[in-house]
Protein backbone atom coordinates (compact mmCIF):
# COMPACT_ATOMS: atom_id res chain seq x y z
CA UNK A 1 0.00 0.00 0.00
CA UNK A 2 0.98 3.61 -0.45
CA UNK A 3 0.10 6.63 1.66
CA UNK A 4 0.11 10.17 0.29
CA UNK A 5 1.16 12.53 3.06
CA UNK A 6 2.19 16.02 3.95
CA UNK A 7 4.60 15.57 6.90
CA UNK A 8 3.35 18.85 8.43
CA UNK A 9 -0.19 17.41 8.70
CA UNK A 10 -1.17 15.95 12.08
CA UNK A 11 -3.70 13.54 10.48
CA UNK A 12 -0.93 12.25 8.19
CA UNK A 13 1.44 11.73 11.09
CA UNK A 14 -1.28 9.92 13.05
CA UNK A 15 -2.04 7.64 10.08
CA UNK A 16 1.65 6.79 9.60
CA UNK A 17 1.96 6.13 13.33
CA UNK A 18 -0.95 3.70 13.22
CA UNK A 19 0.45 1.95 10.15
CA UNK A 20 3.78 1.59 11.96
CA UNK A 21 2.10 0.35 15.15
CA UNK A 22 0.27 -2.30 13.12
CA UNK A 23 3.47 -3.36 11.33
CA UNK A 24 2.02 -2.50 7.92
CA UNK A 25 4.12 -2.73 4.77
CA UNK A 26 3.67 0.58 2.98
CA UNK A 27 5.39 3.27 0.94
CA UNK A 28 5.25 6.96 1.82
CA UNK A 29 4.65 9.47 -0.94
CA UNK A 30 5.23 13.08 0.01
CA UNK A 31 2.82 14.33 -2.60
CA UNK A 32 3.84 17.99 -2.28
CA UNK A 33 7.33 17.02 -3.45
CA UNK A 34 6.40 14.04 -5.67
CA UNK A 35 3.34 15.66 -7.22
CA UNK A 36 0.79 13.23 -8.68
CA UNK A 37 0.09 13.49 -12.39
CA UNK A 38 -3.42 14.06 -13.66
CA UNK A 39 -3.60 10.36 -14.58
CA UNK A 40 -2.51 9.33 -11.07
CA UNK A 41 -5.20 11.58 -9.61
CA UNK A 42 -7.79 10.03 -11.93
CA UNK A 43 -6.67 6.56 -10.82
CA UNK A 44 -6.93 7.46 -7.12
CA UNK A 45 -10.36 9.02 -7.67
CA UNK A 46 -11.54 5.84 -9.37
CA UNK A 47 -10.15 3.76 -6.49
CA UNK A 48 -11.83 6.06 -3.97
CA UNK A 49 -15.11 6.12 -5.87
CA UNK A 50 -15.10 9.93 -5.53
CA UNK A 51 -15.03 13.01 -7.71
CA UNK A 52 -12.17 15.55 -7.64
CA UNK A 53 -14.22 18.13 -5.74
CA UNK A 54 -14.79 15.49 -3.02
CA UNK A 55 -11.04 15.42 -2.21
CA UNK A 56 -10.36 19.14 -2.65
CA UNK A 57 -9.39 21.27 0.33
CA UNK A 58 -11.52 24.30 -0.52
CA UNK A 59 -10.30 26.38 2.43
CA UNK A 60 -6.69 26.48 1.20
CA UNK A 61 -5.47 29.89 -0.04
CA UNK A 62 -4.93 28.47 -3.55
CA UNK A 63 -8.55 27.29 -3.64
CA UNK A 64 -9.74 30.76 -2.75
CA UNK A 65 -7.44 32.34 -5.36
CA UNK A 66 -8.82 29.99 -8.01
CA UNK A 67 -12.41 30.58 -6.90
CA UNK A 68 -13.03 26.83 -6.58
CA UNK A 69 -16.20 27.25 -4.53
CA UNK A 70 -17.85 28.71 -7.63
CA UNK A 71 -16.65 26.01 -10.05
CA UNK A 72 -19.27 23.65 -11.45
CA UNK A 73 -19.28 20.17 -9.98
CA UNK A 74 -20.28 18.12 -12.97
CA UNK A 75 -18.81 15.73 -15.54
CA UNK A 76 -17.94 18.59 -17.88
CA UNK A 77 -15.83 20.28 -15.19
CA UNK A 78 -14.09 17.15 -13.90
CA UNK A 79 -10.88 17.63 -15.93
CA UNK A 80 -10.61 21.26 -14.81
CA UNK A 81 -10.70 20.12 -11.17
CA UNK A 82 -8.14 17.37 -11.78
CA UNK A 83 -5.78 19.83 -13.45
CA UNK A 84 -6.13 22.18 -10.47
CA UNK A 85 -5.27 19.35 -8.05
CA UNK A 86 -2.20 18.44 -10.08
CA UNK A 87 -1.03 22.04 -10.41
CA UNK A 88 -1.77 22.84 -6.75
CA UNK A 89 -1.19 19.61 -4.78
CA UNK A 90 -1.84 21.35 -1.44
CA UNK A 91 -5.49 21.22 -2.49
CA UNK A 92 -5.54 17.40 -2.27
CA UNK A 93 -7.18 16.07 0.88
CA UNK A 94 -4.80 14.00 2.96
CA UNK A 95 -3.76 11.43 3.84
CA UNK A 96 -4.84 9.05 1.09
CA UNK A 97 -4.02 5.36 1.35
CA UNK A 98 -4.10 3.19 -1.75
CA UNK A 99 -4.81 -0.33 -0.52
CA UNK A 100 -3.43 -3.57 -1.89
CA UNK A 101 -6.85 -4.66 -3.19
CA UNK A 102 -7.01 -1.77 -5.68
CA UNK A 103 -9.17 0.50 -3.55
CA UNK A 104 -8.23 3.65 -1.64
CA UNK A 105 -9.40 5.61 1.39
CA UNK A 106 -9.05 9.15 2.63
CA UNK A 107 -7.47 8.20 5.95
CA UNK A 108 -8.34 11.14 8.18
CA UNK A 109 -9.59 8.89 10.99
CA UNK A 110 -8.20 5.86 12.79
CA UNK A 111 -11.22 3.90 11.52
CA UNK A 112 -10.34 4.74 7.90
CA UNK A 113 -6.72 3.67 8.38
CA UNK A 114 -7.89 0.39 9.95
CA UNK A 115 -10.27 -0.09 7.04
CA UNK A 116 -7.33 0.23 4.60
CA UNK A 117 -5.30 -2.23 6.68
CA UNK A 118 -8.09 -4.81 6.48
CA UNK A 119 -8.17 -4.81 2.67
XYZ file of C-alpha atoms in Angstrom:
119
model
C 0.000 0.000 0.000
C 0.981 3.608 -0.452
C 0.096 6.632 1.659
C 0.109 10.167 0.286
C 1.157 12.532 3.060
C 2.188 16.024 3.953
C 4.602 15.575 6.901
C 3.352 18.849 8.427
C -0.188 17.414 8.705
C -1.174 15.952 12.075
C -3.696 13.544 10.480
C -0.929 12.254 8.191
C 1.438 11.734 11.094
C -1.285 9.918 13.047
C -2.037 7.639 10.079
C 1.650 6.788 9.598
C 1.958 6.134 13.331
C -0.949 3.701 13.220
C 0.448 1.947 10.147
C 3.779 1.586 11.956
C 2.100 0.353 15.146
C 0.272 -2.300 13.122
C 3.469 -3.360 11.329
C 2.022 -2.496 7.922
C 4.124 -2.727 4.773
C 3.675 0.581 2.984
C 5.387 3.266 0.941
C 5.249 6.961 1.824
C 4.650 9.466 -0.943
C 5.234 13.079 0.006
C 2.824 14.327 -2.597
C 3.837 17.988 -2.279
C 7.334 17.018 -3.453
C 6.402 14.042 -5.668
C 3.340 15.657 -7.223
C 0.791 13.230 -8.679
C 0.092 13.486 -12.388
C -3.419 14.060 -13.662
C -3.597 10.357 -14.581
C -2.512 9.333 -11.074
C -5.203 11.584 -9.606
C -7.790 10.025 -11.931
C -6.669 6.562 -10.817
C -6.931 7.461 -7.118
C -10.359 9.022 -7.669
C -11.535 5.835 -9.370
C -10.147 3.757 -6.493
C -11.832 6.062 -3.967
C -15.109 6.124 -5.869
C -15.104 9.925 -5.531
C -15.034 13.014 -7.709
C -12.169 15.547 -7.643
C -14.217 18.131 -5.744
C -14.787 15.492 -3.021
C -11.042 15.425 -2.211
C -10.362 19.142 -2.648
C -9.385 21.271 0.330
C -11.517 24.298 -0.524
C -10.303 26.384 2.434
C -6.693 26.485 1.204
C -5.465 29.887 -0.039
C -4.926 28.468 -3.549
C -8.550 27.292 -3.642
C -9.738 30.756 -2.754
C -7.439 32.336 -5.357
C -8.822 29.990 -8.011
C -12.413 30.577 -6.898
C -13.035 26.828 -6.577
C -16.201 27.246 -4.533
C -17.853 28.710 -7.633
C -16.649 26.010 -10.048
C -19.268 23.654 -11.448
C -19.277 20.170 -9.979
C -20.279 18.117 -12.975
C -18.810 15.729 -15.539
C -17.936 18.590 -17.878
C -15.832 20.278 -15.189
C -14.089 17.151 -13.902
C -10.882 17.626 -15.925
C -10.606 21.257 -14.809
C -10.704 20.117 -11.166
C -8.138 17.368 -11.778
C -5.784 19.835 -13.452
C -6.125 22.182 -10.472
C -5.266 19.354 -8.054
C -2.200 18.435 -10.081
C -1.031 22.041 -10.414
C -1.771 22.842 -6.747
C -1.192 19.607 -4.784
C -1.837 21.354 -1.442
C -5.487 21.223 -2.492
C -5.543 17.403 -2.266
C -7.179 16.065 0.882
C -4.798 14.004 2.965
C -3.755 11.427 3.843
C -4.838 9.051 1.088
C -4.018 5.363 1.348
C -4.101 3.190 -1.754
C -4.812 -0.327 -0.522
C -3.427 -3.573 -1.893
C -6.847 -4.657 -3.187
C -7.009 -1.765 -5.681
C -9.175 0.500 -3.545
C -8.232 3.650 -1.639
C -9.397 5.613 1.395
C -9.050 9.154 2.630
C -7.475 8.198 5.951
C -8.338 11.142 8.185
C -9.591 8.893 10.992
C -8.205 5.864 12.795
C -11.216 3.905 11.523
C -10.340 4.740 7.896
C -6.717 3.667 8.378
C -7.886 0.386 9.952
C -10.266 -0.088 7.036
C -7.330 0.231 4.599
C -5.302 -2.230 6.683
C -8.089 -4.809 6.479
C -8.172 -4.809 2.669
